[in-house]
Amino acid sequence: MMMLLSHRSNRSLTSITASLLLLLAACAPPPPAQAPPAAAPTAPQAPVATKPPAAPAPTTTSATPAGTKAGGVLRIGTEAGLDQLDPHTVVIGWQINAAQNVYSGLVRPGPDLLPQPDLATAWKYTDPTTLEFTLRQGAKFHNGREVVADDVKYSLDRIRDPKTASSYATNLQSIDSIESPEKYRVVIHLKNPDAALLNNLALPAIAIVPKEVVDQNGGTLKTTMVGSGPFMFKDWVPGQKLTLVKNPNYFIPGQPLLDGLEFTVLTDPTAQVNALRSGQVDFIEPVPTKDIRSLRDDPSMLVTGGPNVSFVGVTINVSKKPYDDVRVRQALSWGLDRSAVVDKVYDGFAKPLLGPPLIPPFWAGNDEKYYSYDPAKAKQLLTDAGYPNGFKATLLIDNQAYQPPLGVVLQSEWKKIGIDVQIETVDNAVSNQRWAKGDFEMWPLRWWGSDFTDPDGAFRPTFMCKGSGSGGSYNGTRYCNAAFDGLMDKGLTISNPDERKPIYHDAMKMLADDLPWIFLVSFDRYQAMKAYVKNFTAYPNGSPYSLREVWLDK
Amino acid sequence: MLRYLVAKGLSLVAVEFGITLVVFFLVRLVPGDIVDYLYGQYMSSERLDEVRGLFGLDRPAVVQYLDWLGGILHGDLGKSLLSGRPIVADIALRLPVTLELTAVAIAWSVPLAIVLGLVAARHPYGRIDGVVSAAGLLGLATPSFWLATLLVLGLSVHLKWFPAIGFVPMTDNVVESLRSITLPALCLGTTMAAAVMRMTRSAMLDVLARDYIRTARAKGLREMDVGRRHALKNALVPVLTIIGIETGKLLGGSLIIEQIFAIPGIGQYAASSVLTRDYPVLQATVLIVATFYVVINTLVDVSYVLVDPRITYG
């Protein structure tokens, strides 16, 4: 509770800063800030790359840590998402992954997904609705100007501005106003206590940007990147290639080790694997499941990653008949052999989700099993609901790679309990549109772990009656349960993660009973790289945060 | 001839105008727009409508169309809704890439196809003709994406002769540029080679059966001269036609090939703009490809005059 930060010896804090922070923590009034839960979740258990011995605690000189080699460019194959560069309006995974290497935030997620210092070295709640940050001194934007409190205020206000059209405005909805009273001090005033805020501020999209660069580019950051992170923008071919170079003045000494990063978009997963094998790229993420085994067996390759907090489910429009009857939704959940999804869609690299959507190692995760495969029970529920012979259903399927095979599996599974599923194939722009409008019956949706750091950020806009204030709801299912909303609001007023956790476990039990989504599987995420890529750490949400620590042994 | 070219030029303008109308309103008939694509999962319907306003998509379609048309007349194709970059600048980057790819595809496929077609026609239904004709059928029937996958697996992944992906501009390094373009150009040109070969063969066979060929042979001309002076020239007209059509198709084929090999050309640009509903980019790329079609067909029409003096444009 008194511990403000999760601080690790191999993390990049000087011991002086660390002691200062501990001192600060000791002096501050009991702060309702995040502390790591008692049983700190660790990185995923399954295949994680062996890391070289941890680098010694960095000193203030920018010497290369012992046992590592500086230099070289890491060439990364990405599946999509270099269409525009504004970190505040990103929507696609790899855009965020590129942005997090160029921009810094106030805080950033650690390997346990809990916030760690970034531009802010310390923070405390002076009262439950006032959060104060102390900024790092001497951190510079890539244009040479120092990052100060005004930049933080400007950036957070930019995300909150409806004109920016940032989908992350939702994550900052509790903020009332932001002040920058001193050069290195930021004060955030809240409308209501928000225990999730600190986690939300660690999202890579909540990036601190320089106002003058936005102004120079006509109010947008879509076409250039000027941050204060480990890499600097060099060149960009939209939708195709992004070249970043080392920031020699990065505020964490000894980072980054690489001279640069080069992202190439390869929309075809097979092309990604081919490019890795033939040596045009050094690193790909995610790895197509059918290639994981052969890449693992290849001694010139290294595969990292594994079980992950990302998941996929089928969203259901609960305002439509017959889905408005919870027994029908429960029948869909009982009457589904999730191992078929695991085997046929994910080649075995997934785990059935038999209950709540959030599972360990996410800190609020829960492994309860509320459902199993029980077609008899499903049929009974359908009979009780007045559909003894099943019914005709329409499943919306779009052009994202996982959707068509998933559609076929669901169709054949549900046929066994008498539900005749018609698949309607559209492309992603249409499925998104119809979901938002409520013009659908069922549509699979995938949730990347990198999209959330807090259960509130995940659940509030998705399952609450009204969604959130400023960003607008993305509750496409039309699910509304006042008791669930109550739990969500209660969860924000409690600061201790250990005390918060049961609230979200209750909320997930409620979701499992009400089933606005049929939660299907939690899928693994793997990165594959050439064996000479060293020191990559897989985060449990799949984010390649550790690229700044990566070096090449060649 | 001049009058013909002027008339053709005027009709080109009319065709272009028609294309702008069709492409502008056609892309808007497809459900879903860029706001749905980007934010549909994250915002309510009401909020999506607000954001649509930020993209200028709430204005009446006619106003948007006139706005776009006015821009085109000033050489401005607008800005990408997705990247915010001027489309003219992006096309200037990407068009040379697609042109290089297409040029290399034509450069290997057309001469090879014509030679093979002639050889096959020389001894119809013989052994050589059998092999060439079978190869032609196979070439027509093989989907380019499948061929691409096979070639990449064999020549890139296993033998490492060619890069599996990517493109090196001619101006950077000529050898590397040709290496990077070899596989894509090979895949892209296959269908064209097959089509041109089959057309050359059948046109030659058709001509060789004519009376004047028999006369030429009867008066003692060597077979070589019969072929060159009498047969080939007459057979070339349908071959030129099919070359024109197939060249147009190459631009369409580059859509797929550029995706597979991650080549930053026009096809890739167009394909991604379809999925993201980036209207201005889609409109601009369709407009450019359509213009190419029209220009190539005009060139083919003009070239008839050169090979066949009986054809004139008064």
Short mmCIF file of N, CA and C in Angstrom, two decimals, chain B residues 97-205:
data_model
loop_
_atom_site.label_atom_id
_atom_site.label_comp_id
_atom_site.label_asym_id
_atom_site.label_seq_id
_atom_site.Cartn_x
_atom_site.Cartn_y
_atom_site.Cartn_z
N VAL B 97 7.15 2.69 -59.31
CA VAL B 97 7.36 1.31 -58.87
C VAL B 97 6.49 0.36 -59.69
N THR B 98 5.20 0.70 -59.80
CA THR B 98 4.29 -0.16 -60.57
C THR B 98 4.68 -0.17 -62.05
N LEU B 99 5.11 0.98 -62.55
CA LEU B 99 5.50 1.03 -63.97
C LEU B 99 6.72 0.16 -64.22
N GLU B 100 7.67 0.18 -63.29
CA GLU B 100 8.85 -0.66 -63.46
C GLU B 100 8.44 -2.14 -63.47
N LEU B 101 7.59 -2.48 -62.51
CA LEU B 101 7.12 -3.86 -62.41
C LEU B 101 6.42 -4.29 -63.70
N THR B 102 5.52 -3.42 -64.18
CA THR B 102 4.77 -3.76 -65.38
C THR B 102 5.69 -3.84 -66.60
N ALA B 103 6.63 -2.90 -66.68
CA ALA B 103 7.53 -2.88 -67.82
C ALA B 103 8.38 -4.15 -67.87
N VAL B 104 8.89 -4.57 -66.72
CA VAL B 104 9.71 -5.78 -66.70
C VAL B 104 8.86 -6.99 -67.07
N ALA B 105 7.61 -7.01 -66.58
CA ALA B 105 6.72 -8.13 -66.90
C ALA B 105 6.47 -8.21 -68.41
N ILE B 106 6.25 -7.05 -69.04
CA ILE B 106 6.02 -7.04 -70.49
C ILE B 106 7.30 -7.41 -71.22
N ALA B 107 8.41 -6.89 -70.73
CA ALA B 107 9.69 -7.06 -71.42
C ALA B 107 10.07 -8.54 -71.55
N TRP B 108 9.74 -9.34 -70.55
CA TRP B 108 10.10 -10.76 -70.70
C TRP B 108 9.00 -11.55 -71.37
N SER B 109 7.73 -11.17 -71.10
CA SER B 109 6.66 -12.06 -71.53
C SER B 109 6.31 -11.91 -73.02
N VAL B 110 6.28 -10.66 -73.53
CA VAL B 110 5.81 -10.47 -74.91
C VAL B 110 6.78 -11.06 -75.95
N PRO B 111 8.07 -10.71 -75.91
CA PRO B 111 8.97 -11.31 -76.92
C PRO B 111 8.98 -12.83 -76.83
N LEU B 112 9.06 -13.35 -75.61
CA LEU B 112 9.07 -14.81 -75.45
C LEU B 112 7.81 -15.43 -76.02
N ALA B 113 6.66 -14.80 -75.72
CA ALA B 113 5.38 -15.34 -76.17
C ALA B 113 5.29 -15.35 -77.69
N ILE B 114 5.75 -14.26 -78.30
CA ILE B 114 5.64 -14.19 -79.77
C ILE B 114 6.53 -15.25 -80.42
N VAL B 115 7.77 -15.38 -79.91
CA VAL B 115 8.67 -16.39 -80.47
C VAL B 115 8.08 -17.78 -80.31
N LEU B 116 7.60 -18.10 -79.12
CA LEU B 116 7.01 -19.42 -78.89
C LEU B 116 5.79 -19.65 -79.76
N GLY B 117 4.99 -18.60 -79.93
CA GLY B 117 3.78 -18.70 -80.74
C GLY B 117 4.13 -19.02 -82.19
N LEU B 118 5.19 -18.36 -82.68
CA LEU B 118 5.62 -18.59 -84.05
C LEU B 118 6.16 -20.00 -84.22
N VAL B 119 6.97 -20.41 -83.24
CA VAL B 119 7.55 -21.76 -83.32
C VAL B 119 6.44 -22.81 -83.33
N ALA B 120 5.44 -22.58 -82.47
CA ALA B 120 4.34 -23.55 -82.38
C ALA B 120 3.54 -23.58 -83.67
N ALA B 121 3.36 -22.40 -84.28
CA ALA B 121 2.56 -22.33 -85.49
C ALA B 121 3.29 -22.93 -86.70
N ARG B 122 4.61 -22.91 -86.61
CA ARG B 122 5.44 -23.43 -87.72
C ARG B 122 5.14 -24.90 -87.95
N HIS B 123 5.03 -25.67 -86.85
CA HIS B 123 4.72 -27.10 -86.99
C HIS B 123 3.52 -27.44 -86.12
N PRO B 124 2.34 -27.04 -86.57
CA PRO B 124 1.16 -27.24 -85.73
C PRO B 124 0.91 -28.71 -85.42
N TYR B 125 0.45 -28.96 -84.20
CA TYR B 125 0.11 -30.30 -83.71
C TYR B 125 1.32 -31.23 -83.68
N GLY B 126 2.51 -30.66 -83.78
CA GLY B 126 3.72 -31.46 -83.61
C GLY B 126 4.10 -31.53 -82.14
N ARG B 127 5.29 -32.07 -81.90
CA ARG B 127 5.73 -32.25 -80.52
C ARG B 127 5.96 -30.91 -79.83
N ILE B 128 6.67 -30.00 -80.53
CA ILE B 128 6.97 -28.68 -79.94
C ILE B 128 5.68 -27.93 -79.66
N ASP B 129 4.79 -27.95 -80.65
CA ASP B 129 3.50 -27.27 -80.47
C ASP B 129 2.76 -27.84 -79.26
N GLY B 130 2.83 -29.15 -79.12
CA GLY B 130 2.14 -29.77 -77.98
C GLY B 130 2.64 -29.23 -76.66
N VAL B 131 3.97 -29.18 -76.53
CA VAL B 131 4.57 -28.68 -75.28
C VAL B 131 4.20 -27.22 -75.06
N VAL B 132 4.38 -26.40 -76.12
CA VAL B 132 4.12 -24.97 -75.99
C VAL B 132 2.65 -24.71 -75.68
N SER B 133 1.76 -25.40 -76.39
CA SER B 133 0.33 -25.18 -76.15
C SER B 133 -0.08 -25.60 -74.75
N ALA B 134 0.47 -26.72 -74.29
CA ALA B 134 0.16 -27.16 -72.92
C ALA B 134 0.65 -26.14 -71.92
N ALA B 135 1.88 -25.63 -72.15
CA ALA B 135 2.42 -24.61 -71.26
C ALA B 135 1.53 -23.38 -71.27
N GLY B 136 1.00 -23.04 -72.46
CA GLY B 136 0.13 -21.88 -72.56
C GLY B 136 -1.14 -22.05 -71.75
N LEU B 137 -1.75 -23.24 -71.85
CA LEU B 137 -2.96 -23.51 -71.08
C LEU B 137 -2.67 -23.45 -69.59
N LEU B 138 -1.54 -24.03 -69.21
CA LEU B 138 -1.14 -24.04 -67.80
C LEU B 138 -0.94 -22.61 -67.31
N GLY B 139 -0.27 -21.81 -68.17
CA GLY B 139 -0.01 -20.42 -67.80
C GLY B 139 -1.30 -19.64 -67.59
N LEU B 140 -2.29 -19.91 -68.43
CA LEU B 140 -3.57 -19.21 -68.29
C LEU B 140 -4.31 -19.67 -67.04
N ALA B 141 -4.14 -20.97 -66.74
CA ALA B 141 -4.95 -21.55 -65.66
C ALA B 141 -4.33 -21.34 -64.29
N THR B 142 -3.03 -20.98 -64.23
CA THR B 142 -2.37 -20.85 -62.93
C THR B 142 -2.68 -19.49 -62.31
N PRO B 143 -3.28 -19.48 -61.12
CA PRO B 143 -3.51 -18.19 -60.47
C PRO B 143 -2.16 -17.59 -60.05
N SER B 144 -2.00 -16.29 -60.26
CA SER B 144 -0.71 -15.67 -60.01
C SER B 144 -0.32 -15.73 -58.53
N PHE B 145 -1.31 -15.67 -57.63
CA PHE B 145 -0.95 -15.69 -56.21
C PHE B 145 -0.38 -17.05 -55.80
N TRP B 146 -0.89 -18.12 -56.48
CA TRP B 146 -0.41 -19.46 -56.17
C TRP B 146 1.01 -19.64 -56.70
N LEU B 147 1.20 -19.18 -57.93
CA LEU B 147 2.53 -19.24 -58.54
C LEU B 147 3.53 -18.45 -57.68
N ALA B 148 3.08 -17.29 -57.19
CA ALA B 148 3.95 -16.45 -56.37
C ALA B 148 4.40 -17.22 -55.13
N THR B 149 3.44 -17.88 -54.47
CA THR B 149 3.77 -18.62 -53.26
C THR B 149 4.79 -19.72 -53.55
N LEU B 150 4.58 -20.44 -54.66
CA LEU B 150 5.51 -21.51 -55.02
C LEU B 150 6.91 -20.97 -55.30
N LEU B 151 6.96 -19.91 -56.09
CA LEU B 151 8.26 -19.34 -56.45
C LEU B 151 9.00 -18.84 -55.22
N VAL B 152 8.25 -18.20 -54.30
CA VAL B 152 8.89 -17.68 -53.09
C VAL B 152 9.43 -18.83 -52.25
N LEU B 153 8.62 -19.89 -52.11
CA LEU B 153 9.08 -21.03 -51.31
C LEU B 153 10.34 -21.65 -51.92
N GLY B 154 10.33 -21.84 -53.24
CA GLY B 154 11.45 -22.50 -53.90
C GLY B 154 12.66 -21.61 -54.03
N LEU B 155 12.48 -20.45 -54.64
CA LEU B 155 13.63 -19.62 -55.01
C LEU B 155 14.09 -18.67 -53.92
N SER B 156 13.18 -18.30 -53.00
CA SER B 156 13.59 -17.36 -51.94
C SER B 156 13.90 -18.08 -50.64
N VAL B 157 12.91 -18.84 -50.16
CA VAL B 157 13.07 -19.43 -48.83
C VAL B 157 14.12 -20.53 -48.85
N HIS B 158 14.07 -21.41 -49.87
CA HIS B 158 15.01 -22.53 -49.89
C HIS B 158 16.34 -22.17 -50.54
N LEU B 159 16.29 -21.64 -51.76
CA LEU B 159 17.54 -21.39 -52.48
C LEU B 159 18.13 -20.01 -52.16
N LYS B 160 17.29 -19.11 -51.63
CA LYS B 160 17.72 -17.75 -51.28
C LYS B 160 18.34 -17.00 -52.46
N TRP B 161 17.85 -17.24 -53.67
CA TRP B 161 18.35 -16.53 -54.85
C TRP B 161 17.77 -15.11 -54.94
N PHE B 162 16.50 -15.03 -54.56
CA PHE B 162 15.81 -13.75 -54.68
C PHE B 162 15.19 -13.38 -53.33
N PRO B 163 15.04 -12.10 -53.06
CA PRO B 163 14.35 -11.71 -51.82
C PRO B 163 12.87 -12.13 -51.89
N ALA B 164 12.31 -12.54 -50.74
CA ALA B 164 10.91 -12.97 -50.71
C ALA B 164 9.97 -11.79 -50.79
N ILE B 165 10.44 -10.66 -50.31
CA ILE B 165 9.57 -9.47 -50.29
C ILE B 165 10.40 -8.24 -50.59
N GLY B 166 9.72 -7.13 -50.80
CA GLY B 166 10.38 -5.85 -50.86
C GLY B 166 10.72 -5.39 -52.25
N PHE B 167 11.17 -4.15 -52.31
CA PHE B 167 11.47 -3.54 -53.59
C PHE B 167 12.62 -2.56 -53.42
N VAL B 168 13.61 -2.65 -54.31
CA VAL B 168 14.71 -1.69 -54.31
C VAL B 168 14.57 -0.82 -55.55
N PRO B 169 14.49 0.50 -55.39
CA PRO B 169 14.31 1.35 -56.57
C PRO B 169 15.51 1.27 -57.51
N MET B 170 15.24 1.39 -58.81
CA MET B 170 16.26 1.41 -59.85
C MET B 170 17.36 2.42 -59.51
N THR B 171 16.95 3.56 -58.98
CA THR B 171 17.90 4.64 -58.74
C THR B 171 18.87 4.32 -57.59
N ASP B 172 18.49 3.38 -56.72
CA ASP B 172 19.36 3.03 -55.60
C ASP B 172 20.44 2.05 -56.04
N ASN B 173 20.00 1.00 -56.74
CA ASN B 173 20.93 -0.07 -57.08
C ASN B 173 20.29 -0.90 -58.18
N VAL B 174 20.86 -0.85 -59.37
CA VAL B 174 20.21 -1.48 -60.53
C VAL B 174 20.12 -3.00 -60.36
N VAL B 175 21.22 -3.61 -59.91
CA VAL B 175 21.23 -5.07 -59.78
C VAL B 175 20.22 -5.53 -58.73
N GLU B 176 20.25 -4.88 -57.56
CA GLU B 176 19.32 -5.26 -56.49
C GLU B 176 17.88 -4.99 -56.91
N SER B 177 17.69 -3.92 -57.67
CA SER B 177 16.35 -3.58 -58.13
C SER B 177 15.81 -4.70 -59.01
N LEU B 178 16.67 -5.18 -59.94
CA LEU B 178 16.23 -6.25 -60.83
C LEU B 178 16.00 -7.55 -60.05
N ARG B 179 16.86 -7.78 -59.05
CA ARG B 179 16.66 -8.99 -58.24
C ARG B 179 15.33 -8.93 -57.49
N SER B 180 15.02 -7.75 -56.95
CA SER B 180 13.78 -7.66 -56.18
C SER B 180 12.55 -7.72 -57.07
N ILE B 181 12.71 -7.36 -58.34
CA ILE B 181 11.54 -7.31 -59.22
C ILE B 181 11.35 -8.61 -60.00
N THR B 182 12.37 -9.50 -59.98
CA THR B 182 12.31 -10.69 -60.82
C THR B 182 11.09 -11.56 -60.54
N LEU B 183 10.94 -11.99 -59.29
CA LEU B 183 9.82 -12.90 -58.99
C LEU B 183 8.47 -12.24 -59.23
N PRO B 184 8.25 -11.02 -58.72
CA PRO B 184 6.95 -10.41 -58.99
C PRO B 184 6.68 -10.25 -60.49
N ALA B 185 7.69 -9.83 -61.24
CA ALA B 185 7.47 -9.63 -62.68
C ALA B 185 7.21 -10.97 -63.38
N LEU B 186 7.86 -12.01 -62.88
CA LEU B 186 7.65 -13.34 -63.44
C LEU B 186 6.19 -13.78 -63.24
N CYS B 187 5.71 -13.60 -62.01
CA CYS B 187 4.32 -14.00 -61.71
C CYS B 187 3.33 -13.14 -62.48
N LEU B 188 3.63 -11.84 -62.52
CA LEU B 188 2.70 -10.90 -63.15
C LEU B 188 2.60 -11.17 -64.65
N GLY B 189 3.74 -11.52 -65.28
CA GLY B 189 3.75 -11.66 -66.74
C GLY B 189 3.26 -12.99 -67.25
N THR B 190 3.08 -13.97 -66.36
CA THR B 190 2.77 -15.33 -66.82
C THR B 190 1.49 -15.40 -67.65
N THR B 191 0.43 -14.81 -67.12
CA THR B 191 -0.85 -14.87 -67.83
C THR B 191 -0.73 -14.17 -69.18
N MET B 192 -0.04 -13.03 -69.16
CA MET B 192 0.12 -12.27 -70.39
C MET B 192 0.89 -13.10 -71.42
N ALA B 193 1.97 -13.73 -70.98
CA ALA B 193 2.77 -14.54 -71.89
C ALA B 193 1.90 -15.63 -72.51
N ALA B 194 1.12 -16.29 -71.68
CA ALA B 194 0.28 -17.38 -72.17
C ALA B 194 -0.74 -16.88 -73.18
N ALA B 195 -1.38 -15.76 -72.84
CA ALA B 195 -2.43 -15.24 -73.71
C ALA B 195 -1.85 -14.78 -75.05
N VAL B 196 -0.73 -14.08 -74.99
CA VAL B 196 -0.12 -13.57 -76.22
C VAL B 196 0.39 -14.73 -77.08
N MET B 197 0.97 -15.73 -76.43
CA MET B 197 1.47 -16.90 -77.16
C MET B 197 0.33 -17.58 -77.91
N ARG B 198 -0.76 -17.82 -77.21
CA ARG B 198 -1.89 -18.51 -77.84
C ARG B 198 -2.47 -17.70 -79.00
N MET B 199 -2.53 -16.38 -78.81
CA MET B 199 -3.07 -15.54 -79.87
C MET B 199 -2.13 -15.53 -81.07
N THR B 200 -0.80 -15.44 -80.82
CA THR B 200 0.16 -15.45 -81.92
C THR B 200 0.04 -16.74 -82.71
N ARG B 201 -0.03 -17.85 -81.97
CA ARG B 201 -0.10 -19.15 -82.62
C ARG B 201 -1.36 -19.24 -83.50
N SER B 202 -2.51 -18.91 -82.94
CA SER B 202 -3.74 -19.11 -83.71
C SER B 202 -3.83 -18.11 -84.86
N ALA B 203 -3.35 -16.87 -84.64
CA ALA B 203 -3.39 -15.88 -85.72
C ALA B 203 -2.48 -16.32 -86.86
N MET B 204 -1.30 -16.84 -86.50
CA MET B 204 -0.37 -17.33 -87.52
C MET B 204 -0.98 -18.50 -88.29
N LEU B 205 -1.57 -19.45 -87.56
CA LEU B 205 -2.18 -20.60 -88.21
C LEU B 205 -3.27 -20.15 -89.17
#
